[in-house]
């Protein structure tokens, strides 16, 4: 039986390539790595810093406004460099650069009624823009977030669904929360937020 399976695998290598052969032998190839965020040497594990994004997208006024609530929680490991991060510096959306003109306004809102219009920037690699929308220069501490419950809100054109703007898994928005941890560690835990309950 083992000889037969080995023969099948060798034929698969010759005819279809290594990936298919691994599948025939009962081994699956590893899934492709998430092409977001475009930052090397960055800790992308969820819950590695004190900062979180709520798993519920809320709608607001005007129409086609979608808000992402920023929250805090104890890191999985408070002894790590990222577990010691003290400020949320920027929030990054995996979003389609081709649909950028469909975003009419980006605002930061809080529970006290304050609202501030902010500018988003698109990450650029050489002469090419990446599908990454950044809201930077936040400087939010865990204390501020606990008090103000800030939200980052995207207002879109009526003909641009949020699911079309967001890339990654269908029906979700993929978001990176950037902080600098102890010893200048780069921390960018990634979360995928469902667009509907």
mmCIF file with all atom_site columns, C-alpha atoms in Angstrom:
data_model
loop_
_atom_site.group_PDB
_atom_site.id
_atom_site.type_symbol
_atom_site.label_atom_id
_atom_site.label_alt_id
_atom_site.label_comp_id
_atom_site.label_asym_id
_atom_site.label_entity_id
_atom_site.label_seq_id
_atom_site.pdbx_PDB_ins_code
_atom_site.Cartn_x
_atom_site.Cartn_y
_atom_site.Cartn_z
_atom_site.occupancy
_atom_site.B_iso_or_equiv
_atom_site.pdbx_formal_charge
_atom_site.auth_seq_id
_atom_site.auth_comp_id
_atom_site.auth_asym_id
_atom_site.auth_atom_id
_atom_site.pdbx_PDB_model_num
ATOM 1   C CA . UNK A 1 1   ? 0.000   0.000  0.000   1.00 0.00 ? 1   UNK A CA 1
ATOM 2   C CA . UNK A 1 2   ? 2.796   2.437  0.912   1.00 0.00 ? 2   UNK A CA 1
ATOM 3   C CA . UNK A 1 3   ? 4.552   1.659  -2.401  1.00 0.00 ? 3   UNK A CA 1
ATOM 4   C CA . UNK A 1 4   ? 1.333   2.398  -4.324  1.00 0.00 ? 4   UNK A CA 1
ATOM 5   C CA . UNK A 1 5   ? 0.842   5.712  -2.522  1.00 0.00 ? 5   UNK A CA 1
ATOM 6   C CA . UNK A 1 6   ? 4.438   6.701  -3.184  1.00 0.00 ? 6   UNK A CA 1
ATOM 7   C CA . UNK A 1 7   ? 4.020   5.869  -6.881  1.00 0.00 ? 7   UNK A CA 1
ATOM 8   C CA . UNK A 1 8   ? 0.882   8.031  -7.058  1.00 0.00 ? 8   UNK A CA 1
ATOM 9   C CA . UNK A 1 9   ? 2.736   10.886 -5.383  1.00 0.00 ? 9   UNK A CA 1
ATOM 10  C CA . UNK A 1 10  ? 5.652   10.641 -7.837  1.00 0.00 ? 10  UNK A CA 1
ATOM 11  C CA . UNK A 1 11  ? 3.271   10.702 -10.783 1.00 0.00 ? 11  UNK A CA 1
ATOM 12  C CA . UNK A 1 12  ? 1.560   13.731 -9.287  1.00 0.00 ? 12  UNK A CA 1
ATOM 13  C CA . UNK A 1 13  ? 4.893   15.555 -8.994  1.00 0.00 ? 13  UNK A CA 1
ATOM 14  C CA . UNK A 1 14  ? 5.675   14.874 -12.646 1.00 0.00 ? 14  UNK A CA 1
ATOM 15  C CA . UNK A 1 15  ? 2.227   15.813 -13.913 1.00 0.00 ? 15  UNK A CA 1
ATOM 16  C CA . UNK A 1 16  ? 0.844   18.424 -11.554 1.00 0.00 ? 16  UNK A CA 1
ATOM 17  C CA . UNK A 1 17  ? 3.610   19.732 -9.328  1.00 0.00 ? 17  UNK A CA 1
ATOM 18  C CA . UNK A 1 18  ? 4.586   19.462 -5.691  1.00 0.00 ? 18  UNK A CA 1
ATOM 19  C CA . UNK A 1 19  ? 1.488   21.071 -4.149  1.00 0.00 ? 19  UNK A CA 1
ATOM 20  C CA . UNK A 1 20  ? -0.910  18.549 -5.662  1.00 0.00 ? 20  UNK A CA 1
ATOM 21  C CA . UNK A 1 21  ? 1.389   15.671 -4.683  1.00 0.00 ? 21  UNK A CA 1
ATOM 22  C CA . UNK A 1 22  ? 1.337   16.781 -1.059  1.00 0.00 ? 22  UNK A CA 1
ATOM 23  C CA . UNK A 1 23  ? -2.439  16.794 -1.167  1.00 0.00 ? 23  UNK A CA 1
ATOM 24  C CA . UNK A 1 24  ? -2.532  13.226 -2.511  1.00 0.00 ? 24  UNK A CA 1
ATOM 25  C CA . UNK A 1 25  ? -0.285  12.071 0.317   1.00 0.00 ? 25  UNK A CA 1
ATOM 26  C CA . UNK A 1 26  ? -2.650  13.518 2.894   1.00 0.00 ? 26  UNK A CA 1
ATOM 27  C CA . UNK A 1 27  ? -0.642  16.696 3.607   1.00 0.00 ? 27  UNK A CA 1
ATOM 28  C CA . UNK A 1 28  ? -2.067  20.119 2.887   1.00 0.00 ? 28  UNK A CA 1
ATOM 29  C CA . UNK A 1 29  ? 0.146   23.006 1.869   1.00 0.00 ? 29  UNK A CA 1
ATOM 30  C CA . UNK A 1 30  ? 0.255   25.903 4.375   1.00 0.00 ? 30  UNK A CA 1
ATOM 31  C CA . UNK A 1 31  ? -2.269  28.716 3.790   1.00 0.00 ? 31  UNK A CA 1
ATOM 32  C CA . UNK A 1 32  ? -0.897  31.887 2.182   1.00 0.00 ? 32  UNK A CA 1
ATOM 33  C CA . UNK A 1 33  ? 0.111   34.607 4.621   1.00 0.00 ? 33  UNK A CA 1
ATOM 34  C CA . UNK A 1 34  ? -2.210  37.576 4.967   1.00 0.00 ? 34  UNK A CA 1
ATOM 35  C CA . UNK A 1 35  ? -0.938  40.338 2.625   1.00 0.00 ? 35  UNK A CA 1
ATOM 36  C CA . UNK A 1 36  ? -1.797  42.972 5.225   1.00 0.00 ? 36  UNK A CA 1
ATOM 37  C CA . UNK A 1 37  ? -0.356  45.018 6.755   1.00 0.00 ? 37  UNK A CA 1
ATOM 38  C CA . UNK A 1 38  ? 2.602   45.937 4.557   1.00 0.00 ? 38  UNK A CA 1
ATOM 39  C CA . UNK A 1 39  ? 5.013   46.207 7.448   1.00 0.00 ? 39  UNK A CA 1
ATOM 40  C CA . UNK A 1 40  ? 7.847   43.808 8.211   1.00 0.00 ? 40  UNK A CA 1
ATOM 41  C CA . UNK A 1 41  ? 8.950   42.638 11.652  1.00 0.00 ? 41  UNK A CA 1
ATOM 42  C CA . UNK A 1 42  ? 5.622   43.612 13.171  1.00 0.00 ? 42  UNK A CA 1
ATOM 43  C CA . UNK A 1 43  ? 3.700   41.605 15.783  1.00 0.00 ? 43  UNK A CA 1
ATOM 44  C CA . UNK A 1 44  ? 0.353   40.900 14.110  1.00 0.00 ? 44  UNK A CA 1
ATOM 45  C CA . UNK A 1 45  ? -1.186  38.564 16.695  1.00 0.00 ? 45  UNK A CA 1
ATOM 46  C CA . UNK A 1 46  ? -4.577  39.730 17.929  1.00 0.00 ? 46  UNK A CA 1
ATOM 47  C CA . UNK A 1 47  ? -4.813  40.752 21.595  1.00 0.00 ? 47  UNK A CA 1
ATOM 48  C CA . UNK A 1 48  ? -1.045  41.298 21.858  1.00 0.00 ? 48  UNK A CA 1
ATOM 49  C CA . UNK A 1 49  ? -1.481  44.959 22.925  1.00 0.00 ? 49  UNK A CA 1
ATOM 50  C CA . UNK A 1 50  ? -3.990  46.693 25.243  1.00 0.00 ? 50  UNK A CA 1
ATOM 51  C CA . UNK A 1 51  ? -5.919  48.051 22.243  1.00 0.00 ? 51  UNK A CA 1
ATOM 52  C CA . UNK A 1 52  ? -8.877  46.436 20.481  1.00 0.00 ? 52  UNK A CA 1
ATOM 53  C CA . UNK A 1 53  ? -11.503 47.192 17.870  1.00 0.00 ? 53  UNK A CA 1
ATOM 54  C CA . UNK A 1 54  ? -15.091 46.244 18.626  1.00 0.00 ? 54  UNK A CA 1
ATOM 55  C CA . UNK A 1 55  ? -16.484 43.299 16.676  1.00 0.00 ? 55  UNK A CA 1
ATOM 56  C CA . UNK A 1 56  ? -19.604 45.325 15.865  1.00 0.00 ? 56  UNK A CA 1
ATOM 57  C CA . UNK A 1 57  ? -19.739 48.018 13.176  1.00 0.00 ? 57  UNK A CA 1
ATOM 58  C CA . UNK A 1 58  ? -22.219 50.757 14.103  1.00 0.00 ? 58  UNK A CA 1
ATOM 59  C CA . UNK A 1 59  ? -24.090 53.014 11.692  1.00 0.00 ? 59  UNK A CA 1
ATOM 60  C CA . UNK A 1 60  ? -24.304 56.752 12.216  1.00 0.00 ? 60  UNK A CA 1
ATOM 61  C CA . UNK A 1 61  ? -25.541 59.970 10.620  1.00 0.00 ? 61  UNK A CA 1
ATOM 62  C CA . UNK A 1 62  ? -25.217 60.934 7.802   1.00 0.00 ? 62  UNK A CA 1
ATOM 63  C CA . UNK A 1 63  ? -26.350 57.924 5.803   1.00 0.00 ? 63  UNK A CA 1
ATOM 64  C CA . UNK A 1 64  ? -23.673 55.476 4.706   1.00 0.00 ? 64  UNK A CA 1
ATOM 65  C CA . UNK A 1 65  ? -21.549 56.264 7.781   1.00 0.00 ? 65  UNK A CA 1
ATOM 66  C CA . UNK A 1 66  ? -19.920 53.239 9.403   1.00 0.00 ? 66  UNK A CA 1
ATOM 67  C CA . UNK A 1 67  ? -18.099 53.494 12.730  1.00 0.00 ? 67  UNK A CA 1
ATOM 68  C CA . UNK A 1 68  ? -15.445 51.261 14.250  1.00 0.00 ? 68  UNK A CA 1
ATOM 69  C CA . UNK A 1 69  ? -15.284 51.505 18.036  1.00 0.00 ? 69  UNK A CA 1
ATOM 70  C CA . UNK A 1 70  ? -11.862 51.379 19.662  1.00 0.00 ? 70  UNK A CA 1
ATOM 71  C CA . UNK A 1 71  ? -11.687 49.686 23.067  1.00 0.00 ? 71  UNK A CA 1
ATOM 72  C CA . UNK A 1 72  ? -9.103  48.318 25.491  1.00 0.00 ? 72  UNK A CA 1
ATOM 73  C CA . UNK A 1 73  ? -8.458  45.006 27.228  1.00 0.00 ? 73  UNK A CA 1
ATOM 74  C CA . UNK A 1 74  ? -5.629  43.272 29.035  1.00 0.00 ? 74  UNK A CA 1
ATOM 75  C CA . UNK A 1 75  ? -3.060  41.887 26.563  1.00 0.00 ? 75  UNK A CA 1
ATOM 76  C CA . UNK A 1 76  ? -2.655  38.125 26.305  1.00 0.00 ? 76  UNK A CA 1
ATOM 77  C CA . UNK A 1 77  ? 0.833   38.510 27.753  1.00 0.00 ? 77  UNK A CA 1
ATOM 78  C CA . UNK A 1 78  ? 1.589   41.704 29.650  1.00 0.00 ? 78  UNK A CA 1
ATOM 79  C CA . UNK A 1 79  ? 5.262   40.755 29.969  1.00 0.00 ? 79  UNK A CA 1
ATOM 80  C CA . UNK A 1 80  ? 5.964   41.047 26.233  1.00 0.00 ? 80  UNK A CA 1
ATOM 81  C CA . UNK A 1 81  ? 7.157   44.220 24.531  1.00 0.00 ? 81  UNK A CA 1
ATOM 82  C CA . UNK A 1 82  ? 3.827   44.671 22.748  1.00 0.00 ? 82  UNK A CA 1
ATOM 83  C CA . UNK A 1 83  ? 1.941   43.896 25.934  1.00 0.00 ? 83  UNK A CA 1
ATOM 84  C CA . UNK A 1 84  ? 3.602   46.985 27.405  1.00 0.00 ? 84  UNK A CA 1
ATOM 85  C CA . UNK A 1 85  ? 2.478   49.350 24.618  1.00 0.00 ? 85  UNK A CA 1
ATOM 86  C CA . UNK A 1 86  ? 1.010   52.549 26.070  1.00 0.00 ? 86  UNK A CA 1
ATOM 87  C CA . UNK A 1 87  ? -0.417  54.397 23.051  1.00 0.00 ? 87  UNK A CA 1
ATOM 88  C CA . UNK A 1 88  ? -2.445  53.540 19.974  1.00 0.00 ? 88  UNK A CA 1
ATOM 89  C CA . UNK A 1 89  ? -0.683  55.501 17.273  1.00 0.00 ? 89  UNK A CA 1
ATOM 90  C CA . UNK A 1 90  ? -2.633  54.674 14.128  1.00 0.00 ? 90  UNK A CA 1
ATOM 91  C CA . UNK A 1 91  ? -5.395  52.528 12.705  1.00 0.00 ? 91  UNK A CA 1
ATOM 92  C CA . UNK A 1 92  ? -5.023  50.917 9.310   1.00 0.00 ? 92  UNK A CA 1
ATOM 93  C CA . UNK A 1 93  ? -7.790  49.530 7.098   1.00 0.00 ? 93  UNK A CA 1
ATOM 94  C CA . UNK A 1 94  ? -7.275  46.911 4.406   1.00 0.00 ? 94  UNK A CA 1
ATOM 95  C CA . UNK A 1 95  ? -9.242  48.898 1.835   1.00 0.00 ? 95  UNK A CA 1
ATOM 96  C CA . UNK A 1 96  ? -9.335  49.148 -1.948  1.00 0.00 ? 96  UNK A CA 1
ATOM 97  C CA . UNK A 1 97  ? -7.284  52.093 -3.191  1.00 0.00 ? 97  UNK A CA 1
ATOM 98  C CA . UNK A 1 98  ? -9.301  51.923 -6.428  1.00 0.00 ? 98  UNK A CA 1
ATOM 99  C CA . UNK A 1 99  ? -12.408 52.884 -4.410  1.00 0.00 ? 99  UNK A CA 1
ATOM 100 C CA . UNK A 1 100 ? -10.781 55.754 -2.510  1.00 0.00 ? 100 UNK A CA 1
ATOM 101 C CA . UNK A 1 101 ? -12.991 58.415 -4.132  1.00 0.00 ? 101 UNK A CA 1
ATOM 102 C CA . UNK A 1 102 ? -16.017 56.653 -2.663  1.00 0.00 ? 102 UNK A CA 1
ATOM 103 C CA . UNK A 1 103 ? -14.944 57.770 0.829   1.00 0.00 ? 103 UNK A CA 1
ATOM 104 C CA . UNK A 1 104 ? -16.464 61.209 1.366   1.00 0.00 ? 104 UNK A CA 1
ATOM 105 C CA . UNK A 1 105 ? -15.423 61.857 4.976   1.00 0.00 ? 105 UNK A CA 1
ATOM 106 C CA . UNK A 1 106 ? -13.422 60.281 7.797   1.00 0.00 ? 106 UNK A CA 1
ATOM 107 C CA . UNK A 1 107 ? -14.280 61.411 11.317  1.00 0.00 ? 107 UNK A CA 1
ATOM 108 C CA . UNK A 1 108 ? -13.247 60.604 14.869  1.00 0.00 ? 108 UNK A CA 1
ATOM 109 C CA . UNK A 1 109 ? -16.169 60.729 17.300  1.00 0.00 ? 109 UNK A CA 1
ATOM 110 C CA . UNK A 1 110 ? -16.516 60.087 21.022  1.00 0.00 ? 110 UNK A CA 1
ATOM 111 C CA . UNK A 1 111 ? -19.243 59.563 23.607  1.00 0.00 ? 111 UNK A CA 1
ATOM 112 C CA . UNK A 1 112 ? -19.069 63.215 24.669  1.00 0.00 ? 112 UNK A CA 1
ATOM 113 C CA . UNK A 1 113 ? -20.338 64.318 21.275  1.00 0.00 ? 113 UNK A CA 1
ATOM 114 C CA . UNK A 1 114 ? -17.016 65.564 19.984  1.00 0.00 ? 114 UNK A CA 1
ATOM 115 C CA . UNK A 1 115 ? -16.438 65.035 16.282  1.00 0.00 ? 115 UNK A CA 1
ATOM 116 C CA . UNK A 1 116 ? -13.297 65.765 14.302  1.00 0.00 ? 116 UNK A CA 1
ATOM 117 C CA . UNK A 1 117 ? -12.751 65.354 10.580  1.00 0.00 ? 117 UNK A CA 1
ATOM 118 C CA . UNK A 1 118 ? -9.419  63.697 9.864   1.00 0.00 ? 118 UNK A CA 1
ATOM 119 C CA . UNK A 1 119 ? -7.443  62.882 6.751   1.00 0.00 ? 119 UNK A CA 1
ATOM 120 C CA . UNK A 1 120 ? -6.600  59.349 5.790   1.00 0.00 ? 120 UNK A CA 1
ATOM 121 C CA . UNK A 1 121 ? -3.445  58.456 3.880   1.00 0.00 ? 121 UNK A CA 1
ATOM 122 C CA . UNK A 1 122 ? -2.732  55.563 1.543   1.00 0.00 ? 122 UNK A CA 1
ATOM 123 C CA . UNK A 1 123 ? 0.466   53.584 2.024   1.00 0.00 ? 123 UNK A CA 1
ATOM 124 C CA . UNK A 1 124 ? 2.806   53.923 -0.948  1.00 0.00 ? 124 UNK A CA 1
ATOM 125 C CA . UNK A 1 125 ? 5.474   51.456 -2.059  1.00 0.00 ? 125 UNK A CA 1
ATOM 126 C CA . UNK A 1 126 ? 7.710   53.097 -4.633  1.00 0.00 ? 126 UNK A CA 1
ATOM 127 C CA . UNK A 1 127 ? 5.367   54.538 -7.252  1.00 0.00 ? 127 UNK A CA 1
ATOM 128 C CA . UNK A 1 128 ? 2.467   52.274 -6.335  1.00 0.00 ? 128 UNK A CA 1
ATOM 129 C CA . UNK A 1 129 ? -0.194  52.851 -3.701  1.00 0.00 ? 129 UNK A CA 1
ATOM 130 C CA . UNK A 1 130 ? -1.120  49.878 -1.542  1.00 0.00 ? 130 UNK A CA 1
ATOM 131 C CA . UNK A 1 131 ? -4.637  48.921 -0.527  1.00 0.00 ? 131 UNK A CA 1
ATOM 132 C CA . UNK A 1 132 ? -4.035  50.290 2.967   1.00 0.00 ? 132 UNK A CA 1
ATOM 133 C CA . UNK A 1 133 ? -5.833  53.312 4.394   1.00 0.00 ? 133 UNK A CA 1
ATOM 134 C CA . UNK A 1 134 ? -4.149  54.823 7.454   1.00 0.00 ? 134 UNK A CA 1
ATOM 135 C CA . UNK A 1 135 ? -5.559  57.146 10.110  1.00 0.00 ? 135 UNK A CA 1
ATOM 136 C CA . UNK A 1 136 ? -2.403  58.301 11.876  1.00 0.00 ? 136 UNK A CA 1
ATOM 137 C CA . UNK A 1 137 ? -1.162  60.570 14.676  1.00 0.00 ? 137 UNK A CA 1
ATOM 138 C CA . UNK A 1 138 ? -3.756  59.365 17.176  1.00 0.00 ? 138 UNK A CA 1
ATOM 139 C CA . UNK A 1 139 ? -1.660  59.050 20.332  1.00 0.00 ? 139 UNK A CA 1
ATOM 140 C CA . UNK A 1 140 ? -4.532  57.493 22.276  1.00 0.00 ? 140 UNK A CA 1
ATOM 141 C CA . UNK A 1 141 ? -3.740  56.067 25.699  1.00 0.00 ? 141 UNK A CA 1
ATOM 142 C CA . UNK A 1 142 ? -5.749  53.294 27.309  1.00 0.00 ? 142 UNK A CA 1
ATOM 143 C CA . UNK A 1 143 ? -7.052  55.864 29.797  1.00 0.00 ? 143 UNK A CA 1
ATOM 144 C CA . UNK A 1 144 ? -8.311  58.165 27.060  1.00 0.00 ? 144 UNK A CA 1
ATOM 145 C CA . UNK A 1 145 ? -10.003 55.296 25.230  1.00 0.00 ? 145 UNK A CA 1
ATOM 146 C CA . UNK A 1 146 ? -11.706 54.089 28.416  1.00 0.00 ? 146 UNK A CA 1
ATOM 147 C CA . UNK A 1 147 ? -13.058 57.594 29.052  1.00 0.00 ? 147 UNK A CA 1
ATOM 148 C CA . UNK A 1 148 ? -13.957 58.773 25.550  1.00 0.00 ? 148 UNK A CA 1
ATOM 149 C CA . UNK A 1 149 ? -14.779 55.507 23.717  1.00 0.00 ? 149 UNK A CA 1
ATOM 150 C CA . UNK A 1 150 ? -13.547 56.942 20.402  1.00 0.00 ? 150 UNK A CA 1
ATOM 151 C CA . UNK A 1 151 ? -14.879 55.718 17.073  1.00 0.00 ? 151 UNK A CA 1
ATOM 152 C CA . UNK A 1 152 ? -13.367 56.027 13.623  1.00 0.00 ? 152 UNK A CA 1
ATOM 153 C CA . UNK A 1 153 ? -16.176 56.605 11.147  1.00 0.00 ? 153 UNK A CA 1
ATOM 154 C CA . UNK A 1 154 ? -16.103 56.288 7.370   1.00 0.00 ? 154 UNK A CA 1
ATOM 155 C CA . UNK A 1 155 ? -18.808 58.022 5.341   1.00 0.00 ? 155 UNK A CA 1
ATOM 156 C CA . UNK A 1 156 ? -19.188 56.484 1.889   1.00 0.00 ? 156 UNK A CA 1
ATOM 157 C CA . UNK A 1 157 ? -20.968 57.380 -1.329  1.00 0.00 ? 157 UNK A CA 1
ATOM 158 C CA . UNK A 1 158 ? -24.383 55.753 -1.635  1.00 0.00 ? 158 UNK A CA 1
ATOM 159 C CA . UNK A 1 159 ? -23.151 53.498 -4.439  1.00 0.00 ? 159 UNK A CA 1
ATOM 160 C CA . UNK A 1 160 ? -20.149 52.132 -2.490  1.00 0.00 ? 160 UNK A CA 1
ATOM 161 C CA . UNK A 1 161 ? -21.000 49.309 -0.061  1.00 0.00 ? 161 UNK A CA 1
ATOM 162 C CA . UNK A 1 162 ? -18.634 48.932 2.881   1.00 0.00 ? 162 UNK A CA 1
ATOM 163 C CA . UNK A 1 163 ? -18.044 45.317 1.862   1.00 0.00 ? 163 UNK A CA 1
ATOM 164 C CA . UNK A 1 164 ? -16.738 46.541 -1.501  1.00 0.00 ? 164 UNK A CA 1
ATOM 165 C CA . UNK A 1 165 ? -14.332 49.010 0.095   1.00 0.00 ? 165 UNK A CA 1
ATOM 166 C CA . UNK A 1 166 ? -12.988 46.469 2.589   1.00 0.00 ? 166 UNK A CA 1
ATOM 167 C CA . UNK A 1 167 ? -10.678 43.749 1.310   1.00 0.00 ? 167 UNK A CA 1
ATOM 168 C CA . UNK A 1 168 ? -9.894  40.357 2.779   1.00 0.00 ? 168 UNK A CA 1
ATOM 169 C CA . UNK A 1 169 ? -12.529 37.860 3.967   1.00 0.00 ? 169 UNK A CA 1
ATOM 170 C CA . UNK A 1 170 ? -15.989 38.490 2.506   1.00 0.00 ? 170 UNK A CA 1
ATOM 171 C CA . UNK A 1 171 ? -18.385 40.304 4.814   1.00 0.00 ? 171 UNK A CA 1
ATOM 172 C CA . UNK A 1 172 ? -15.598 41.624 7.027   1.00 0.00 ? 172 UNK A CA 1
ATOM 173 C CA . UNK A 1 173 ? -13.250 44.574 7.386   1.00 0.00 ? 173 UNK A CA 1
ATOM 174 C CA . UNK A 1 174 ? -9.641  43.804 8.256   1.00 0.00 ? 174 UNK A CA 1
ATOM 175 C CA . UNK A 1 175 ? -8.000  46.354 10.545  1.00 0.00 ? 175 UNK A CA 1
ATOM 176 C CA . UNK A 1 176 ? -4.527  46.783 12.024  1.00 0.00 ? 176 UNK A CA 1
ATOM 177 C CA . UNK A 1 177 ? -3.935  48.675 15.288  1.00 0.00 ? 177 UNK A CA 1
ATOM 178 C CA . UNK A 1 178 ? -0.438  50.140 15.453  1.00 0.00 ? 178 UNK A CA 1
ATOM 179 C CA . UNK A 1 179 ? 1.540   50.807 18.614  1.00 0.00 ? 179 UNK A CA 1
ATOM 180 C CA . UNK A 1 180 ? 5.167   50.965 19.645  1.00 0.00 ? 180 UNK A CA 1
ATOM 181 C CA . UNK A 1 181 ? 5.909   48.592 22.475  1.00 0.00 ? 181 UNK A CA 1
ATOM 182 C CA . UNK A 1 182 ? 8.785   48.387 24.916  1.00 0.00 ? 182 UNK A CA 1
ATOM 183 C CA . UNK A 1 183 ? 12.271  48.514 23.376  1.00 0.00 ? 183 UNK A CA 1
ATOM 184 C CA . UNK A 1 184 ? 10.743  50.145 20.263  1.00 0.00 ? 184 UNK A CA 1
ATOM 185 C CA . UNK A 1 185 ? 8.957   46.927 19.303  1.00 0.00 ? 185 UNK A CA 1
ATOM 186 C CA . UNK A 1 186 ? 6.617   47.195 16.319  1.00 0.00 ? 186 UNK A CA 1
ATOM 187 C CA . UNK A 1 187 ? 3.113   46.064 17.202  1.00 0.00 ? 187 UNK A CA 1
ATOM 188 C CA . UNK A 1 188 ? 0.279   45.802 14.671  1.00 0.00 ? 188 UNK A CA 1
ATOM 189 C CA . UNK A 1 189 ? -2.300  43.239 15.800  1.00 0.00 ? 189 UNK A CA 1
ATOM 190 C CA . UNK A 1 190 ? -4.806  42.487 13.051  1.00 0.00 ? 190 UNK A CA 1
ATOM 191 C CA . UNK A 1 191 ? -8.554  42.031 13.547  1.00 0.00 ? 191 UNK A CA 1
ATOM 192 C CA . UNK A 1 192 ? -11.330 41.072 11.135  1.00 0.00 ? 192 UNK A CA 1
ATOM 193 C CA . UNK A 1 193 ? -14.614 42.769 12.006  1.00 0.00 ? 193 UNK A CA 1
ATOM 194 C CA . UNK A 1 194 ? -17.955 41.328 10.797  1.00 0.00 ? 194 UNK A CA 1
ATOM 195 C CA . UNK A 1 195 ? -20.005 43.862 8.850   1.00 0.00 ? 195 UNK A CA 1
ATOM 196 C CA . UNK A 1 196 ? -23.302 42.543 10.184  1.00 0.00 ? 196 UNK A CA 1
ATOM 197 C CA . UNK A 1 197 ? -24.426 40.655 13.251  1.00 0.00 ? 197 UNK A CA 1
#
